[in-house]
């Protein structure tokens, strides 16, 4: 962990990372209800909102679309990723080098580690190479810390999420992106396990405005430093309105009720 409060991907100590790597991770199915979002430019437009501190994409999307947005959006280059077509034990191919991410204008790096997978050892070794190379460019490293694999029946139980945040600290991440462990107390424990490293919540599948904002309110109360979210923003009809509300909950620490009322 290095100090990253001066990084462009941090605003007032917090981050809101808009993720759009789902076409690789889940496939086009995530765009079925919002087919216009298959055009990555539409999500880059959303990422120009002041609340968004970085947009997380894979190399191909960065190559093709980031040049038009580099003045308005901070780039988080996701270095590894796997498709849903892969049926083996959780693993993630390294699709982009740190050198190339820097060349593409990355402000930060992203890397998935599936702790507990039978491929954990190789994934952690790949993470080591990326993390150390990233230090040469002073690029913050966000770990998608997602314990999963044949030995893990429940990948969101409190002890698993605490382990996920601790593992990210020990391996040298600057931000750990973890799933919501089901309660504010469990999130507070995961935050504590991460020491001074920032923990952000992973969005998950789309829920109602109120349900989502209430969960974000709970994780901010628990000491988390923001959000890395995809579907709960860009699958919405009006992503800007939700980002207006998220801005209030994350940076101004308002309640979900107050944020919704103010943005109606
Ligand atoms: P969501 O907010 O849509 O859940 O996106 C966050 C994210 O980590 C994406 O970066 C990634 O594509 C997806 O979730 C992976 O989710 P999972 O591995 O749980 O299917």
Short mmCIF file of N, CA, C and O in Angstrom, two decimals, residues 68-172:
data_model
loop_
_atom_site.label_atom_id
_atom_site.label_comp_id
_atom_site.label_asym_id
_atom_site.label_seq_id
_atom_site.Cartn_x
_atom_site.Cartn_y
_atom_site.Cartn_z
N UNK A 68 -10.99 9.41 -26.88
CA UNK A 68 -12.00 10.48 -26.97
C UNK A 68 -12.41 11.02 -25.59
O UNK A 68 -13.13 12.01 -25.50
N UNK A 69 -12.00 10.33 -24.52
CA UNK A 69 -12.46 10.73 -23.18
C UNK A 69 -11.32 11.06 -22.23
O UNK A 69 -11.55 11.32 -21.05
N UNK A 70 -10.09 11.05 -22.73
CA UNK A 70 -8.96 11.16 -21.78
C UNK A 70 -8.93 12.48 -21.02
O UNK A 70 -8.34 12.55 -19.94
N UNK A 71 -9.58 13.52 -21.56
CA UNK A 71 -9.59 14.80 -20.82
C UNK A 71 -10.65 14.81 -19.71
O UNK A 71 -10.59 15.63 -18.81
N UNK A 72 -11.62 13.91 -19.83
CA UNK A 72 -12.77 13.98 -18.91
C UNK A 72 -12.95 12.79 -17.99
O UNK A 72 -13.77 12.83 -17.07
N UNK A 73 -12.21 11.72 -18.26
CA UNK A 73 -12.39 10.48 -17.48
C UNK A 73 -11.01 9.95 -17.10
O UNK A 73 -10.08 9.99 -17.90
N UNK A 74 -10.90 9.47 -15.86
CA UNK A 74 -9.66 8.80 -15.43
C UNK A 74 -9.78 7.31 -15.75
O UNK A 74 -10.82 6.71 -15.51
N UNK A 75 -8.69 6.77 -16.27
CA UNK A 75 -8.73 5.39 -16.75
C UNK A 75 -8.14 4.42 -15.72
O UNK A 75 -7.01 4.60 -15.25
N UNK A 76 -8.92 3.39 -15.39
CA UNK A 76 -8.42 2.28 -14.58
C UNK A 76 -8.37 1.08 -15.52
O UNK A 76 -9.41 0.60 -15.98
N UNK A 77 -7.17 0.67 -15.86
CA UNK A 77 -7.02 -0.43 -16.81
C UNK A 77 -7.04 -1.76 -16.07
O UNK A 77 -6.17 -2.02 -15.23
N UNK A 78 -8.03 -2.56 -16.35
CA UNK A 78 -8.13 -3.89 -15.75
C UNK A 78 -7.17 -4.82 -16.51
O UNK A 78 -7.32 -5.00 -17.71
N UNK A 79 -6.20 -5.35 -15.79
CA UNK A 79 -5.14 -6.09 -16.48
C UNK A 79 -5.49 -7.54 -16.76
O UNK A 79 -4.92 -8.15 -17.66
N UNK A 80 -6.39 -8.12 -15.95
CA UNK A 80 -6.77 -9.51 -16.22
C UNK A 80 -8.29 -9.64 -16.26
O UNK A 80 -9.02 -8.72 -15.88
N UNK A 81 -8.73 -10.77 -16.74
CA UNK A 81 -10.18 -11.00 -16.86
C UNK A 81 -10.42 -12.31 -17.58
O UNK A 81 -9.56 -12.79 -18.32
N UNK A 82 -11.58 -12.88 -17.31
CA UNK A 82 -11.94 -14.16 -17.96
C UNK A 82 -13.37 -14.11 -18.42
O UNK A 82 -14.20 -13.47 -17.77
N UNK A 83 -13.69 -14.84 -19.44
CA UNK A 83 -15.08 -14.89 -19.90
C UNK A 83 -15.86 -15.94 -19.12
O UNK A 83 -15.29 -16.83 -18.48
N UNK A 84 -17.16 -15.82 -19.22
CA UNK A 84 -18.07 -16.79 -18.60
C UNK A 84 -18.08 -18.10 -19.36
O UNK A 84 -18.72 -19.06 -18.94
N UNK A 85 -17.41 -18.13 -20.47
CA UNK A 85 -17.34 -19.36 -21.27
C UNK A 85 -16.37 -20.35 -20.62
O UNK A 85 -16.44 -21.55 -20.88
N UNK A 86 -15.47 -19.81 -19.78
CA UNK A 86 -14.49 -20.65 -19.09
C UNK A 86 -15.19 -21.43 -17.99
O UNK A 86 -15.88 -20.85 -17.15
N UNK A 87 -15.06 -22.75 -18.02
CA UNK A 87 -15.80 -23.59 -17.08
C UNK A 87 -14.89 -24.18 -16.00
O UNK A 87 -15.32 -25.01 -15.20
N UNK A 88 -13.63 -23.80 -15.99
CA UNK A 88 -12.71 -24.40 -15.03
C UNK A 88 -12.75 -23.71 -13.68
O UNK A 88 -13.57 -22.82 -13.42
N UNK A 89 -11.87 -24.12 -12.81
CA UNK A 89 -11.69 -23.48 -11.50
C UNK A 89 -11.38 -21.99 -11.74
O UNK A 89 -10.67 -21.65 -12.69
N UNK A 90 -11.94 -21.08 -10.90
CA UNK A 90 -11.75 -19.64 -11.15
C UNK A 90 -10.30 -19.24 -11.43
O UNK A 90 -9.38 -19.59 -10.68
N UNK A 91 -10.13 -18.51 -12.50
CA UNK A 91 -8.82 -18.08 -12.96
C UNK A 91 -9.05 -16.84 -13.82
O UNK A 91 -10.18 -16.54 -14.20
N UNK A 92 -8.00 -16.12 -14.14
CA UNK A 92 -8.18 -14.89 -14.91
C UNK A 92 -6.93 -14.66 -15.74
O UNK A 92 -5.83 -14.58 -15.19
N UNK A 93 -7.10 -14.57 -17.05
CA UNK A 93 -5.94 -14.39 -17.93
C UNK A 93 -5.42 -12.96 -17.84
O UNK A 93 -6.21 -12.01 -17.78
N UNK A 94 -4.11 -12.81 -17.83
CA UNK A 94 -3.52 -11.46 -17.87
C UNK A 94 -3.56 -11.00 -19.33
O UNK A 94 -2.88 -11.56 -20.19
N UNK A 95 -4.40 -9.99 -19.58
CA UNK A 95 -4.67 -9.57 -20.95
C UNK A 95 -3.90 -8.33 -21.36
O UNK A 95 -3.90 -7.95 -22.53
N UNK A 96 -3.29 -7.67 -20.39
CA UNK A 96 -2.62 -6.40 -20.71
C UNK A 96 -1.41 -6.24 -19.78
O UNK A 96 -1.50 -6.57 -18.59
N UNK A 97 -0.32 -5.75 -20.33
CA UNK A 97 0.87 -5.50 -19.50
C UNK A 97 0.74 -4.13 -18.84
O UNK A 97 -0.01 -3.26 -19.31
N UNK A 98 1.52 -3.93 -17.79
CA UNK A 98 1.52 -2.62 -17.12
C UNK A 98 2.11 -1.56 -18.07
O UNK A 98 1.61 -0.43 -18.13
N UNK A 99 3.14 -1.92 -18.81
CA UNK A 99 3.74 -0.96 -19.76
C UNK A 99 2.69 -0.47 -20.74
O UNK A 99 2.59 0.73 -21.02
N UNK A 100 1.90 -1.41 -21.26
CA UNK A 100 0.92 -1.00 -22.27
C UNK A 100 -0.23 -0.20 -21.62
O UNK A 100 -0.73 0.75 -22.22
N UNK A 101 -0.59 -0.57 -20.40
CA UNK A 101 -1.63 0.20 -19.70
C UNK A 101 -1.16 1.65 -19.53
O UNK A 101 -1.93 2.60 -19.76
N UNK A 102 0.11 1.82 -19.16
CA UNK A 102 0.64 3.18 -18.98
C UNK A 102 0.64 3.92 -20.31
O UNK A 102 0.28 5.10 -20.39
N UNK A 103 0.99 3.21 -21.38
CA UNK A 103 1.00 3.83 -22.71
C UNK A 103 -0.41 4.29 -23.12
O UNK A 103 -0.59 5.31 -23.78
N UNK A 104 -1.40 3.52 -22.70
CA UNK A 104 -2.79 3.87 -23.03
C UNK A 104 -3.33 5.01 -22.17
O UNK A 104 -4.44 5.48 -22.37
N UNK A 105 -2.53 5.43 -21.18
CA UNK A 105 -2.94 6.58 -20.37
C UNK A 105 -3.58 6.21 -19.05
O UNK A 105 -4.29 7.04 -18.45
N UNK A 106 -3.33 4.99 -18.58
CA UNK A 106 -3.97 4.56 -17.32
C UNK A 106 -3.56 5.45 -16.14
O UNK A 106 -2.41 5.86 -16.03
N UNK A 107 -4.54 5.73 -15.28
CA UNK A 107 -4.29 6.43 -14.02
C UNK A 107 -4.20 5.45 -12.87
O UNK A 107 -3.80 5.81 -11.77
N UNK A 108 -4.63 4.21 -13.12
CA UNK A 108 -4.61 3.17 -12.09
C UNK A 108 -4.75 1.82 -12.78
O UNK A 108 -5.12 1.74 -13.96
N UNK A 109 -4.44 0.77 -12.01
CA UNK A 109 -4.50 -0.59 -12.55
C UNK A 109 -5.51 -1.39 -11.75
O UNK A 109 -5.73 -1.13 -10.56
N UNK A 110 -6.09 -2.40 -12.41
CA UNK A 110 -7.01 -3.29 -11.71
C UNK A 110 -6.61 -4.73 -11.96
O UNK A 110 -6.14 -5.08 -13.06
N UNK A 111 -6.77 -5.56 -10.94
CA UNK A 111 -6.34 -6.96 -11.06
C UNK A 111 -7.23 -7.83 -10.18
O UNK A 111 -7.41 -7.55 -9.00
N UNK A 112 -7.78 -8.88 -10.75
CA UNK A 112 -8.58 -9.83 -9.97
C UNK A 112 -7.70 -10.90 -9.35
O UNK A 112 -6.83 -11.46 -10.03
N UNK A 113 -7.94 -11.18 -8.07
CA UNK A 113 -7.32 -12.34 -7.43
C UNK A 113 -8.44 -13.18 -6.81
O UNK A 113 -9.22 -12.67 -6.01
N UNK A 114 -8.52 -14.42 -7.24
CA UNK A 114 -9.49 -15.35 -6.66
C UNK A 114 -8.78 -16.17 -5.58
O UNK A 114 -8.31 -17.29 -5.82
N UNK A 115 -8.69 -15.57 -4.37
CA UNK A 115 -8.11 -16.32 -3.26
C UNK A 115 -8.93 -17.59 -3.02
O UNK A 115 -10.16 -17.54 -3.10
N UNK A 116 -8.27 -18.68 -2.76
CA UNK A 116 -9.00 -19.92 -2.51
C UNK A 116 -9.19 -20.78 -3.75
O UNK A 116 -9.52 -21.96 -3.65
N UNK A 117 -8.98 -20.18 -4.92
CA UNK A 117 -9.06 -20.98 -6.14
C UNK A 117 -7.85 -21.91 -6.22
O UNK A 117 -6.78 -21.60 -5.67
N UNK A 118 -8.00 -22.98 -6.94
CA UNK A 118 -6.84 -23.85 -7.16
C UNK A 118 -5.76 -23.13 -7.96
O UNK A 118 -4.64 -23.62 -8.05
N UNK A 119 -6.11 -21.99 -8.55
CA UNK A 119 -5.14 -21.20 -9.30
C UNK A 119 -4.60 -20.01 -8.49
O UNK A 119 -3.97 -19.12 -9.05
N UNK A 120 -4.87 -20.01 -7.18
CA UNK A 120 -4.47 -18.86 -6.37
C UNK A 120 -2.97 -18.58 -6.49
O UNK A 120 -2.57 -17.41 -6.61
N UNK A 121 -2.15 -19.61 -6.44
CA UNK A 121 -0.69 -19.38 -6.42
C UNK A 121 -0.25 -18.62 -7.68
O UNK A 121 0.42 -17.59 -7.59
N UNK A 122 -0.70 -19.10 -8.84
CA UNK A 122 -0.30 -18.43 -10.09
C UNK A 122 -0.88 -17.01 -10.15
O UNK A 122 -0.21 -16.08 -10.58
N UNK A 123 -2.11 -16.86 -9.71
CA UNK A 123 -2.74 -15.52 -9.78
C UNK A 123 -2.00 -14.53 -8.90
O UNK A 123 -1.79 -13.37 -9.27
N UNK A 124 -1.59 -14.99 -7.72
CA UNK A 124 -0.88 -14.09 -6.81
C UNK A 124 0.51 -13.76 -7.37
O UNK A 124 0.99 -12.62 -7.25
N UNK A 125 1.13 -14.73 -8.02
CA UNK A 125 2.43 -14.43 -8.64
C UNK A 125 2.28 -13.43 -9.79
O UNK A 125 3.10 -12.53 -9.97
N UNK A 126 1.20 -13.57 -10.54
CA UNK A 126 0.94 -12.60 -11.62
C UNK A 126 0.65 -11.22 -11.04
O UNK A 126 1.08 -10.18 -11.56
N UNK A 127 -0.10 -11.22 -9.94
CA UNK A 127 -0.40 -9.95 -9.26
C UNK A 127 0.91 -9.30 -8.79
O UNK A 127 1.10 -8.09 -8.94
N UNK A 128 1.81 -10.10 -8.23
CA UNK A 128 3.10 -9.56 -7.77
C UNK A 128 3.81 -8.81 -8.90
O UNK A 128 4.26 -7.68 -8.73
N UNK A 129 3.89 -9.45 -10.07
CA UNK A 129 4.59 -8.81 -11.20
C UNK A 129 3.91 -7.49 -11.58
O UNK A 129 4.57 -6.49 -11.83
N UNK A 130 2.59 -7.51 -11.64
CA UNK A 130 1.86 -6.30 -12.04
C UNK A 130 1.98 -5.21 -10.99
O UNK A 130 2.20 -4.03 -11.31
N UNK A 131 1.87 -5.59 -9.72
CA UNK A 131 1.93 -4.61 -8.64
C UNK A 131 3.30 -3.95 -8.61
O UNK A 131 3.42 -2.73 -8.50
N UNK A 132 4.36 -4.74 -8.75
CA UNK A 132 5.72 -4.17 -8.66
C UNK A 132 6.02 -3.31 -9.89
O UNK A 132 6.63 -2.24 -9.78
N UNK A 133 5.55 -3.73 -11.05
CA UNK A 133 5.76 -2.92 -12.27
C UNK A 133 4.95 -1.62 -12.15
O UNK A 133 5.42 -0.55 -12.54
N UNK A 134 3.75 -1.73 -11.61
CA UNK A 134 2.91 -0.54 -11.44
C UNK A 134 3.56 0.50 -10.55
O UNK A 134 3.39 1.72 -10.76
N UNK A 135 4.34 0.06 -9.57
CA UNK A 135 5.03 1.00 -8.68
C UNK A 135 6.02 1.86 -9.46
O UNK A 135 6.23 3.02 -9.13
N UNK A 136 6.62 1.29 -10.53
CA UNK A 136 7.58 2.07 -11.34
C UNK A 136 6.89 3.24 -12.01
O UNK A 136 7.51 4.25 -12.32
N UNK A 137 5.59 3.09 -12.27
CA UNK A 137 4.82 4.18 -12.92
C UNK A 137 4.00 4.96 -11.90
O UNK A 137 3.23 5.84 -12.29
N UNK A 138 4.10 4.59 -10.62
CA UNK A 138 3.31 5.25 -9.59
C UNK A 138 1.81 5.09 -9.83
O UNK A 138 1.02 6.03 -9.59
N UNK A 139 1.41 3.93 -10.29
CA UNK A 139 0.00 3.70 -10.59
C UNK A 139 -0.66 2.91 -9.46
O UNK A 139 -0.23 1.79 -9.15
N UNK A 140 -1.69 3.47 -8.83
CA UNK A 140 -2.39 2.72 -7.78
C UNK A 140 -2.93 1.40 -8.31
O UNK A 140 -3.35 1.31 -9.47
N UNK A 141 -2.93 0.42 -7.43
CA UNK A 141 -3.41 -0.92 -7.81
C UNK A 141 -4.69 -1.25 -7.06
O UNK A 141 -4.71 -1.26 -5.83
N UNK A 142 -5.75 -1.49 -7.81
CA UNK A 142 -7.03 -1.90 -7.21
C UNK A 142 -7.17 -3.40 -7.38
O UNK A 142 -7.11 -3.91 -8.51
N UNK A 143 -7.32 -4.10 -6.25
CA UNK A 143 -7.51 -5.56 -6.36
C UNK A 143 -8.99 -5.92 -6.28
O UNK A 143 -9.66 -5.55 -5.32
N UNK A 144 -9.48 -6.59 -7.32
CA UNK A 144 -10.81 -7.21 -7.26
C UNK A 144 -10.56 -8.46 -6.40
O UNK A 144 -10.07 -9.47 -6.89
N UNK A 145 -10.79 -8.37 -5.09
CA UNK A 145 -10.42 -9.45 -4.19
C UNK A 145 -11.65 -10.33 -3.96
O UNK A 145 -12.50 -10.05 -3.10
N UNK A 146 -11.73 -11.37 -4.75
CA UNK A 146 -12.94 -12.21 -4.81
C UNK A 146 -12.59 -13.66 -4.48
O UNK A 146 -12.39 -14.48 -5.38
N UNK A 147 -12.52 -14.02 -3.19
CA UNK A 147 -12.28 -15.42 -2.88
C UNK A 147 -13.38 -16.30 -3.49
O UNK A 147 -14.57 -16.02 -3.30
N UNK A 148 -12.99 -17.27 -4.22
CA UNK A 148 -13.95 -18.24 -4.77
C UNK A 148 -13.20 -19.46 -5.29
O UNK A 148 -12.01 -19.40 -5.52
N UNK A 149 -13.93 -20.53 -5.45
CA UNK A 149 -13.31 -21.76 -5.93
C UNK A 149 -14.02 -22.94 -5.30
O UNK A 149 -14.94 -22.76 -4.49
N UNK A 150 -13.56 -24.12 -5.63
CA UNK A 150 -14.31 -25.30 -5.21
C UNK A 150 -14.39 -25.48 -3.70
O UNK A 150 -15.32 -26.07 -3.19
N UNK A 151 -13.43 -24.90 -2.96
CA UNK A 151 -13.45 -25.05 -1.51
C UNK A 151 -14.31 -24.02 -0.81
O UNK A 151 -14.50 -24.08 0.41
N UNK A 152 -14.83 -23.04 -1.55
CA UNK A 152 -15.59 -21.95 -0.92
C UNK A 152 -17.05 -22.02 -1.33
O UNK A 152 -17.40 -21.74 -2.47
N UNK A 153 -17.90 -22.36 -0.38
CA UNK A 153 -19.32 -22.53 -0.70
C UNK A 153 -20.02 -21.17 -0.78
O UNK A 153 -20.94 -20.99 -1.57
N UNK A 154 -19.59 -20.23 0.06
CA UNK A 154 -20.28 -18.95 0.13
C UNK A 154 -19.24 -17.83 0.01
O UNK A 154 -18.46 -17.62 0.93
N UNK A 155 -19.27 -17.13 -1.12
CA UNK A 155 -18.19 -16.15 -1.34
C UNK A 155 -18.50 -14.76 -0.78
O UNK A 155 -17.75 -13.83 -0.99
N UNK A 156 -19.62 -14.62 -0.06
CA UNK A 156 -19.91 -13.31 0.56
C UNK A 156 -20.07 -13.40 2.08
O UNK A 156 -20.53 -12.45 2.71
N UNK A 157 -19.71 -14.52 2.67
CA UNK A 157 -19.91 -14.58 4.12
C UNK A 157 -18.86 -13.69 4.80
O UNK A 157 -17.76 -13.47 4.25
N UNK A 158 -19.20 -13.13 5.99
CA UNK A 158 -18.33 -12.14 6.62
C UNK A 158 -16.87 -12.55 6.74
O UNK A 158 -15.97 -11.77 6.43
N UNK A 159 -16.61 -13.79 7.16
CA UNK A 159 -15.21 -14.18 7.35
C UNK A 159 -14.46 -14.23 6.02
O UNK A 159 -13.26 -13.96 5.96
N UNK A 160 -15.17 -14.54 4.95
CA UNK A 160 -14.53 -14.59 3.62
C UNK A 160 -14.20 -13.17 3.15
O UNK A 160 -13.12 -12.92 2.60
N UNK A 161 -15.11 -12.24 3.39
CA UNK A 161 -14.87 -10.87 2.92
C UNK A 161 -13.77 -10.20 3.76
O UNK A 161 -12.93 -9.45 3.23
N UNK A 162 -13.72 -10.49 5.06
CA UNK A 162 -12.61 -9.96 5.88
C UNK A 162 -11.28 -10.51 5.38
O UNK A 162 -10.28 -9.80 5.33
N UNK A 163 -11.29 -11.78 5.02
CA UNK A 163 -10.07 -12.40 4.50
C UNK A 163 -9.70 -11.74 3.17
O UNK A 163 -8.51 -11.46 2.89
N UNK A 164 -10.71 -11.43 2.36
CA UNK A 164 -10.46 -10.81 1.06
C UNK A 164 -9.78 -9.45 1.22
O UNK A 164 -8.84 -9.11 0.50
N UNK A 165 -10.24 -8.66 2.20
CA UNK A 165 -9.66 -7.32 2.35
C UNK A 165 -8.26 -7.42 2.97
O UNK A 165 -7.34 -6.70 2.57
N UNK A 166 -8.08 -8.36 3.90
CA UNK A 166 -6.75 -8.52 4.51
C UNK A 166 -5.72 -9.02 3.50
O UNK A 166 -4.57 -8.55 3.46
N UNK A 167 -6.16 -9.97 2.71
CA UNK A 167 -5.29 -10.54 1.68
C UNK A 167 -4.80 -9.43 0.72
O UNK A 167 -3.62 -9.37 0.35
N UNK A 168 -5.70 -8.52 0.38
CA UNK A 168 -5.33 -7.43 -0.54
C UNK A 168 -4.28 -6.52 0.11
O UNK A 168 -3.30 -6.11 -0.54
N UNK A 169 -4.46 -6.22 1.40
CA UNK A 169 -3.47 -5.40 2.11
C UNK A 169 -2.11 -6.09 2.10
O UNK A 169 -1.08 -5.49 1.77
N UNK A 170 -2.11 -7.36 2.44
CA UNK A 170 -0.83 -8.07 2.59
C UNK A 170 -0.11 -8.24 1.25
O UNK A 170 1.11 -8.28 1.19
N UNK A 171 -0.88 -8.32 0.18
CA UNK A 171 -0.24 -8.53 -1.13
C UNK A 171 0.14 -7.22 -1.83
O UNK A 171 0.74 -7.24 -2.89
N UNK A 172 -0.20 -6.09 -1.22
CA UNK A 172 0.27 -4.82 -1.76
C UNK A 172 -0.72 -4.05 -2.62
O UNK A 172 -0.32 -3.17 -3.39
#
